[in-house]
Amino acid sequence: MPSVLITGSNGLLGQKLVYLLRERNAQSKNRYQIIACSRGINRITQKEGYTYLNLDITDSQAVSKVFTTYKPDVVINTAAITNVDQCETEPEACDAVNIHAVNYQIQALEKLQYDNPGYNPHFIHLSTDFVFDGQAGPYSESDQPNPISYYGHSKYKAELLVQQSKLNWAVVRTIIVYGVVDNLSRSNLVLWAKEALEKEQIIKVINDQYRAPTLAEDLAEGCMLIAEKKAQGIFNISSSKTYSILELVYLVAEYWNLNKELIQIVSSSTLNQPAKRPPRTGFVIDKAVNVLGFKPKTFKEGLALIDQQLNELNKKH
Ligand SMILES: NC(=O)c1ccc[n+]([C@@H]2O[C@H](COP(=O)([O-])OP(=O)(O)OC[C@H]3O[C@@H](n4cnc5c(N)ncnc54)[C@H](OP(=O)(O)O)[C@@H]3O)[C@@H](O)[C@H]2O)c1
């Protein structure tokens, strides 16, 4: 039975991956050994069907110990400092998680590979559209990165470490991930806009940045397609259509019938955020569609799924 180890399993993608693998196992019994790792206690509501380990990936010895114990066939590294402004203001913390900890994982797997002939782990690493400067989106996998924020630089440096490793590797680039799970440490565009508008709060929304939103379930599926097809190289995983952030928030307001007049249109420069953002990203996803059979949902289909999931969560609580 192949084993899949997920770092950052308390995060949005991490939780969705654990749920997706549990589903895969339910459909065809015991297909995967699932090892979910994150800092601190397990925040995933469902506790069965997988092993949870408290693993801070900045602890190189702990990483090596866990990898040596479990010898995972697949490692999906979702853990990261994903707050772009925090990376700008806390560069050392950003480097520790987004760069050095990636290196610890690579080194631990390379050593295991060297010591155990025939062991060929697949390292699947999550990256971002922020490796680009946003002057010429949508981007394909072969376009040249040119990050303009500390976060973007950190993720690009990690990409290069992965690409230079001796492992079977894949880099998964994605763009504003949205979705709902229990106990998230940070919100996302859809939930933020929905919750604020429901409380009748005025929100400032930018109309000069363009993104292709990514449903967390689609991203998890994209990662597992890569694992199952043992695919290597860089893959763009997002929806296929690029919108302005304003258009996305309008669509959220329309879907839940919320008051659009609360939306105050602003330009990025008025927000005075510490980190620069690329104005226009978006991805060409032909490679994922053709090589992996990736079929992302539209933004409206994604909102419908979130609506259904929120209703189910409300019934439980
Ligand atoms: N979210 C987006 O819009 C977006 C866009 C482009 C790319 N990405 C990339 O996609 C990946 C997944 O993103 P996401 O949305 O799932 O992010 P997320 O919800 O912020 O999850 C990241 C997880 O990593 C964990 N983590 C942070 N430092 C750690 C450490 N030292 N050891 C172990 N775990 C640690 C966090 O733990 P705590 O919960 O305890 O803080 C969090 O649960 C990231 O690599 C990110 O760079 C995300």
Short mmCIF file of C-alpha atoms and ligand atoms in Angstrom, two decimals:
data_model
loop_
_atom_site.label_atom_id
_atom_site.label_comp_id
_atom_site.label_asym_id
_atom_site.label_seq_id
_atom_site.Cartn_x
_atom_site.Cartn_y
_atom_site.Cartn_z
CA MET A 1 0.00 0.00 0.00
CA PRO A 2 1.60 3.31 -1.00
CA SER A 3 2.09 5.81 1.80
CA VAL A 4 1.41 9.52 1.38
CA LEU A 5 2.80 12.00 3.90
CA ILE A 6 1.25 15.47 3.98
CA THR A 7 2.97 18.38 5.72
CA GLY A 8 0.83 21.32 6.88
CA SER A 9 -2.18 19.02 7.27
CA ASN A 10 -3.97 21.60 9.45
CA GLY A 11 -4.04 24.07 6.55
CA LEU A 12 -6.69 24.46 3.88
CA LEU A 13 -5.04 22.26 1.26
CA GLY A 14 -3.63 19.88 3.89
CA GLN A 15 -7.08 19.16 5.34
CA LYS A 16 -8.62 18.70 1.89
CA LEU A 17 -5.86 16.24 0.97
CA VAL A 18 -6.49 14.16 4.09
CA TYR A 19 -10.23 14.07 3.31
CA LEU A 20 -9.58 13.22 -0.36
CA LEU A 21 -7.26 10.33 0.56
CA ARG A 22 -9.77 9.02 3.10
CA GLU A 23 -12.38 9.09 0.31
CA ARG A 24 -10.03 7.24 -2.05
CA ASN A 25 -9.55 4.60 0.66
CA ALA A 26 -13.30 4.32 1.27
CA GLN A 27 -13.91 3.73 -2.44
CA SER A 28 -11.26 1.05 -2.74
CA LYS A 29 -10.28 -0.32 0.65
CA ASN A 30 -6.89 0.60 2.12
CA ARG A 31 -5.42 2.14 -0.96
CA TYR A 32 -3.16 4.55 0.87
CA GLN A 33 -1.44 4.78 4.20
CA ILE A 34 -2.11 8.42 5.13
CA ILE A 35 0.37 10.28 7.34
CA ALA A 36 -0.83 13.78 8.21
CA CYS A 37 1.74 16.10 9.79
CA SER A 38 1.36 19.63 11.10
CA ARG A 39 2.55 21.86 13.93
CA GLY A 40 0.84 21.28 17.27
CA ILE A 41 -2.45 19.45 17.72
CA ASN A 42 -4.51 17.95 14.92
CA ARG A 43 -7.23 20.45 13.90
CA ILE A 44 -8.97 18.14 11.41
CA THR A 45 -12.41 17.27 12.77
CA GLN A 46 -12.45 13.68 11.50
CA LYS A 47 -9.72 11.83 13.37
CA GLU A 48 -10.03 8.32 11.90
CA GLY A 49 -8.43 6.68 8.91
CA TYR A 50 -5.00 8.26 9.12
CA THR A 51 -2.02 8.80 11.40
CA TYR A 52 -1.45 12.30 12.74
CA LEU A 53 2.01 13.47 13.77
CA ASN A 54 3.00 16.76 15.36
CA LEU A 55 5.81 17.85 13.03
CA ASP A 56 7.34 21.29 12.77
CA ILE A 57 9.14 21.15 9.42
CA THR A 58 11.74 23.70 10.57
CA ASP A 59 13.09 21.00 12.93
CA SER A 60 15.47 19.12 10.62
CA GLN A 61 16.02 16.24 13.05
CA ALA A 62 12.30 15.73 13.54
CA VAL A 63 11.78 15.74 9.77
CA SER A 64 14.52 13.17 9.30
CA LYS A 65 13.13 10.98 12.11
CA VAL A 66 9.59 10.97 10.73
CA PHE A 67 10.71 10.33 7.14
CA THR A 68 13.03 7.52 8.27
CA THR A 69 10.28 5.90 10.34
CA TYR A 70 7.60 6.02 7.62
CA LYS A 71 9.65 6.01 4.37
CA PRO A 72 6.76 7.67 2.54
CA ASP A 73 6.30 6.89 -1.15
CA VAL A 74 4.87 10.37 -1.68
CA VAL A 75 5.48 13.57 0.30
CA ILE A 76 3.17 16.51 -0.41
CA ASN A 77 4.67 19.63 1.13
CA THR A 78 1.78 22.03 1.66
CA ALA A 79 3.22 23.66 4.82
CA ALA A 80 4.32 27.24 4.31
CA ILE A 81 4.05 30.73 5.68
CA THR A 82 1.36 31.81 3.24
CA ASN A 83 0.73 35.30 4.63
CA VAL A 84 2.48 37.45 2.04
CA ASP A 85 2.78 40.54 4.25
CA GLN A 86 4.10 38.50 7.18
CA CYS A 87 6.87 37.19 4.90
CA GLU A 88 7.80 40.77 4.01
CA THR A 89 8.00 41.87 7.65
CA GLU A 90 9.40 38.61 9.12
CA PRO A 91 11.88 37.47 6.46
CA GLU A 92 13.76 35.07 8.75
CA ALA A 93 10.61 33.21 9.74
CA CYS A 94 9.61 33.10 6.08
CA ASP A 95 13.00 31.67 5.03
CA ALA A 96 12.88 29.07 7.80
CA VAL A 97 9.60 27.52 6.65
CA ASN A 98 9.43 28.36 2.95
CA ILE A 99 13.06 27.63 2.04
CA HIS A 100 15.17 25.90 4.71
CA ALA A 101 12.47 23.43 5.76
CA VAL A 102 12.03 22.42 2.11
CA ASN A 103 15.75 21.68 2.02
CA TYR A 104 15.50 19.54 5.19
CA GLN A 105 12.82 17.43 3.54
CA ILE A 106 14.83 17.05 0.33
CA GLN A 107 17.98 16.11 2.25
CA ALA A 108 16.14 13.58 4.42
CA LEU A 109 14.56 11.93 1.37
CA GLU A 110 17.80 11.96 -0.62
CA LYS A 111 19.62 10.24 2.26
CA LEU A 112 16.90 7.60 2.54
CA GLN A 113 17.01 7.09 -1.21
CA TYR A 114 20.79 6.65 -1.08
CA ASP A 115 20.64 4.24 1.89
CA ASN A 116 17.75 2.18 0.49
CA PRO A 117 18.28 1.18 -3.14
CA GLY A 118 14.92 0.88 -4.91
CA TYR A 119 13.29 3.51 -2.68
CA ASN A 120 12.28 6.38 -4.99
CA PRO A 121 10.02 8.84 -3.17
CA HIS A 122 7.98 11.40 -5.08
CA PHE A 123 8.33 14.89 -3.60
CA ILE A 124 5.40 17.13 -4.52
CA HIS A 125 5.97 20.72 -3.50
CA LEU A 126 3.40 23.54 -3.48
CA SER A 127 4.29 26.88 -5.03
CA THR A 128 2.53 30.00 -6.20
CA ASP A 129 1.68 32.46 -8.98
CA PHE A 130 3.61 35.00 -6.85
CA VAL A 131 6.85 33.68 -8.40
CA PHE A 132 5.85 35.92 -11.34
CA ASP A 133 5.88 39.72 -11.54
CA GLY A 134 2.33 39.88 -12.89
CA GLN A 135 3.16 41.94 -15.97
CA ALA A 136 2.17 39.27 -18.50
CA GLY A 137 -0.34 36.77 -17.08
CA PRO A 138 -1.76 34.24 -17.69
CA TYR A 139 1.45 32.26 -17.29
CA SER A 140 2.44 28.81 -18.52
CA GLU A 141 4.85 26.47 -16.72
CA SER A 142 7.77 27.49 -18.93
CA ASP A 143 7.48 31.25 -18.36
CA GLN A 144 10.37 32.83 -16.49
CA PRO A 145 9.64 33.67 -12.83
CA ASN A 146 10.51 37.14 -11.56
CA PRO A 147 9.19 37.50 -8.00
CA ILE A 148 8.50 40.98 -6.60
CA SER A 149 7.78 40.11 -2.93
CA TYR A 150 9.74 38.35 -0.20
CA TYR A 151 7.15 35.55 -0.21
CA GLY A 152 7.49 35.18 -4.00
CA HIS A 153 11.28 35.06 -3.73
CA SER A 154 11.12 32.46 -0.94
CA LYS A 155 8.79 30.22 -2.95
CA TYR A 156 10.92 30.57 -6.08
CA LYS A 157 14.13 29.71 -4.19
CA ALA A 158 12.40 26.60 -2.84
CA GLU A 159 11.27 25.64 -6.35
CA LEU A 160 14.89 25.75 -7.48
CA LEU A 161 15.98 23.54 -4.56
CA VAL A 162 13.32 21.01 -5.51
CA GLN A 163 14.29 21.08 -9.18
CA GLN A 164 17.98 20.62 -8.36
CA SER A 165 17.32 17.66 -6.04
CA LYS A 166 18.04 14.03 -6.90
CA LEU A 167 14.41 13.11 -6.18
CA ASN A 168 11.45 12.45 -8.41
CA TRP A 169 9.81 15.84 -8.02
CA ALA A 170 6.83 17.94 -9.00
CA VAL A 171 6.23 21.62 -8.31
CA VAL A 172 2.55 22.55 -8.14
CA ARG A 173 1.92 26.23 -8.70
CA THR A 174 -1.47 27.50 -7.61
CA ILE A 175 -3.39 30.78 -7.15
CA ILE A 176 -5.71 32.16 -4.44
CA VAL A 177 -7.04 29.01 -2.91
CA TYR A 178 -10.57 29.14 -1.50
CA GLY A 179 -12.66 26.63 0.39
CA VAL A 180 -14.12 25.71 3.72
CA VAL A 181 -12.89 23.35 6.43
CA ASP A 182 -13.07 23.41 10.23
CA ASN A 183 -10.54 25.31 12.35
CA LEU A 184 -8.53 27.15 9.70
CA SER A 185 -5.78 29.44 10.95
CA ARG A 186 -6.55 31.94 8.18
CA SER A 187 -9.55 32.87 6.07
CA ASN A 188 -9.69 33.10 2.28
CA LEU A 189 -11.18 35.53 -0.22
CA VAL A 190 -14.58 33.85 -0.54
CA LEU A 191 -15.19 33.31 3.18
CA TRP A 192 -13.85 36.77 4.06
CA ALA A 193 -16.11 38.56 1.56
CA LYS A 194 -19.16 36.44 2.39
CA GLU A 195 -18.79 36.84 6.16
CA ALA A 196 -18.11 40.60 6.03
CA LEU A 197 -21.03 41.32 3.68
CA GLU A 198 -23.35 39.16 5.79
CA LYS A 199 -22.43 41.32 8.79
CA GLU A 200 -23.17 44.38 6.59
CA GLN A 201 -19.59 45.61 6.89
CA ILE A 202 -18.16 47.92 4.23
CA ILE A 203 -15.25 46.18 2.51
CA LYS A 204 -12.47 47.67 0.38
CA VAL A 205 -11.88 45.57 -2.72
CA ILE A 206 -9.22 46.09 -5.37
CA ASN A 207 -10.04 46.27 -9.05
CA ASP A 208 -6.48 46.26 -10.40
CA GLN A 209 -5.30 42.71 -9.61
CA TYR A 210 -6.32 39.67 -11.65
CA ARG A 211 -6.27 36.03 -10.55
CA ALA A 212 -7.61 32.60 -11.51
CA PRO A 213 -9.16 31.30 -8.26
CA THR A 214 -8.53 27.72 -7.15
CA LEU A 215 -11.04 25.59 -5.30
CA ALA A 216 -9.19 23.73 -2.53
CA GLU A 217 -10.80 20.41 -3.60
CA ASP A 218 -9.53 20.90 -7.16
CA LEU A 219 -6.03 21.62 -5.87
CA ALA A 220 -6.07 18.48 -3.71
CA GLU A 221 -7.28 16.45 -6.70
CA GLY A 222 -4.52 17.98 -8.87
CA CYS A 223 -1.88 16.95 -6.31
CA MET A 224 -3.23 13.39 -6.15
CA LEU A 225 -3.40 13.11 -9.96
CA ILE A 226 0.30 14.05 -9.99
CA ALA A 227 1.03 11.42 -7.32
CA GLU A 228 -1.02 8.70 -9.02
CA LYS A 229 0.48 9.37 -12.45
CA LYS A 230 3.96 9.76 -10.93
CA ALA A 231 4.11 12.97 -12.95
CA GLN A 232 7.22 15.09 -12.76
CA GLY A 233 8.01 18.73 -13.51
CA ILE A 234 6.10 21.95 -12.93
CA PHE A 235 2.27 21.94 -13.06
CA ASN A 236 -0.12 24.90 -13.02
CA ILE A 237 -3.20 23.99 -10.97
CA SER A 238 -5.97 26.61 -10.83
CA SER A 239 -9.28 27.28 -12.56
CA SER A 240 -8.97 28.26 -16.19
CA LYS A 241 -10.56 31.72 -16.05
CA THR A 242 -8.92 34.89 -14.74
CA TYR A 243 -11.03 37.56 -12.97
CA SER A 244 -10.27 40.80 -11.18
CA ILE A 245 -10.53 40.51 -7.39
CA LEU A 246 -13.48 42.89 -7.64
CA GLU A 247 -15.28 40.60 -10.09
CA LEU A 248 -14.71 37.65 -7.74
CA VAL A 249 -16.16 39.52 -4.77
CA TYR A 250 -19.14 40.65 -6.86
CA LEU A 251 -19.76 37.01 -7.81
CA VAL A 252 -19.64 36.05 -4.10
CA ALA A 253 -22.15 38.81 -3.29
CA GLU A 254 -24.44 37.73 -6.15
CA TYR A 255 -24.28 34.04 -5.24
CA TRP A 256 -25.43 34.64 -1.63
CA ASN A 257 -27.61 37.60 -2.53
CA LEU A 258 -25.63 40.09 -0.44
CA ASN A 259 -25.53 43.87 -0.66
CA LYS A 260 -23.01 44.90 -3.34
CA GLU A 261 -23.23 48.52 -2.26
CA LEU A 262 -21.06 47.62 0.74
CA ILE A 263 -18.19 46.95 -1.66
CA GLN A 264 -15.89 49.96 -1.90
CA ILE A 265 -13.71 49.83 -5.02
CA VAL A 266 -10.09 50.81 -4.38
CA SER A 267 -6.73 50.52 -6.15
CA SER A 268 -3.94 48.39 -4.67
CA SER A 269 -1.78 51.43 -3.90
CA THR A 270 -4.35 52.75 -1.38
CA LEU A 271 -4.05 49.64 0.82
CA ASN A 272 -0.44 50.34 1.88
CA GLN A 273 0.33 46.64 2.24
CA PRO A 274 3.96 45.77 3.14
CA ALA A 275 4.36 43.33 0.20
CA LYS A 276 3.92 44.12 -3.49
CA ARG A 277 1.46 41.91 -5.38
CA PRO A 278 1.75 40.92 -9.04
CA PRO A 279 -1.02 42.82 -10.90
CA ARG A 280 -2.09 40.14 -13.37
CA THR A 281 -1.39 36.43 -12.95
CA GLY A 282 -3.71 33.58 -13.95
CA PHE A 283 -2.45 30.33 -15.47
CA VAL A 284 -2.55 28.45 -18.72
CA ILE A 285 -3.58 25.02 -17.39
CA ASP A 286 -3.41 23.01 -20.65
CA LYS A 287 -0.56 20.85 -19.32
CA ALA A 288 -2.56 19.76 -16.25
CA VAL A 289 -5.66 19.15 -18.37
CA ASN A 290 -3.81 17.12 -21.03
CA VAL A 291 -1.21 15.27 -18.95
CA LEU A 292 -3.16 14.72 -15.72
CA GLY A 293 -6.79 14.81 -16.88
CA PHE A 294 -7.34 17.74 -14.48
CA LYS A 295 -10.88 19.17 -14.69
CA PRO A 296 -11.29 22.22 -12.44
CA LYS A 297 -14.68 23.56 -11.41
CA THR A 298 -15.77 27.02 -12.50
CA PHE A 299 -15.86 29.70 -9.78
CA LYS A 300 -19.66 29.45 -9.63
CA GLU A 301 -19.51 25.66 -9.22
CA GLY A 302 -16.97 26.21 -6.45
CA LEU A 303 -19.31 28.63 -4.65
CA ALA A 304 -22.14 26.09 -4.94
CA LEU A 305 -19.95 23.44 -3.28
CA ILE A 306 -19.02 25.83 -0.47
CA ASP A 307 -22.68 26.67 0.06
CA GLN A 308 -23.51 22.99 0.40
CA GLN A 309 -20.59 22.39 2.78
CA LEU A 310 -21.49 25.39 4.96
CA ASN A 311 -25.07 24.11 5.22
CA GLU A 312 -23.78 20.70 6.31
CA LEU A 313 -21.43 22.29 8.87
CA ASN A 314 -24.24 24.46 10.25
CA LYS A 315 -26.43 21.39 10.72
CA LYS A 316 -23.65 19.69 12.75
CA HIS A 317 -22.85 22.69 15.02
N1 LIG B 1 -3.71 29.95 -0.04
C1 LIG B 1 -3.43 30.50 -1.21
O1 LIG B 1 -4.14 31.37 -1.69
C2 LIG B 1 -2.21 30.04 -1.97
C3 LIG B 1 -1.91 30.62 -3.19
C4 LIG B 1 -0.78 30.20 -3.89
C5 LIG B 1 0.01 29.18 -3.36
N2 LIG B 1 -0.31 28.63 -2.17
C6 LIG B 1 0.57 27.58 -1.63
O2 LIG B 1 -0.20 26.42 -1.39
C7 LIG B 1 0.26 25.75 -0.21
C8 LIG B 1 -0.91 25.44 0.71
O3 LIG B 1 -1.57 26.64 1.06
P1 LIG B 1 -2.81 26.67 2.05
O4 LIG B 1 -3.81 27.58 1.47
O5 LIG B 1 -3.22 25.29 2.44
O6 LIG B 1 -2.12 27.40 3.28
P2 LIG B 1 -2.54 27.45 4.81
O7 LIG B 1 -3.99 27.21 4.97
O8 LIG B 1 -1.94 28.70 5.35
O9 LIG B 1 -1.78 26.17 5.39
C9 LIG B 1 -0.41 26.12 5.62
C10 LIG B 1 -0.22 25.22 6.80
O10 LIG B 1 1.18 25.11 7.03
C11 LIG B 1 1.36 25.01 8.42
N3 LIG B 1 2.69 25.38 8.82
C12 LIG B 1 3.27 26.61 8.81
N4 LIG B 1 4.51 26.54 9.29
C13 LIG B 1 4.73 25.24 9.61
C14 LIG B 1 5.82 24.54 10.18
N5 LIG B 1 6.95 25.16 10.52
N6 LIG B 1 5.70 23.20 10.36
C15 LIG B 1 4.56 22.56 10.04
N7 LIG B 1 3.48 23.17 9.51
C16 LIG B 1 3.57 24.50 9.32
C17 LIG B 1 0.34 26.01 8.99
O11 LIG B 1 0.14 25.69 10.33
P3 LIG B 1 -0.80 26.58 11.29
O12 LIG B 1 -2.20 26.33 10.77
O13 LIG B 1 -0.56 26.00 12.62
O14 LIG B 1 -0.37 28.00 11.12
C18 LIG B 1 -0.85 25.76 8.10
O15 LIG B 1 -1.70 24.80 8.65
C19 LIG B 1 1.35 26.64 0.39
O16 LIG B 1 2.60 26.10 0.05
C20 LIG B 1 1.16 27.97 -0.29
O17 LIG B 1 2.38 28.67 -0.42
C21 LIG B 1 -1.41 29.02 -1.47
#
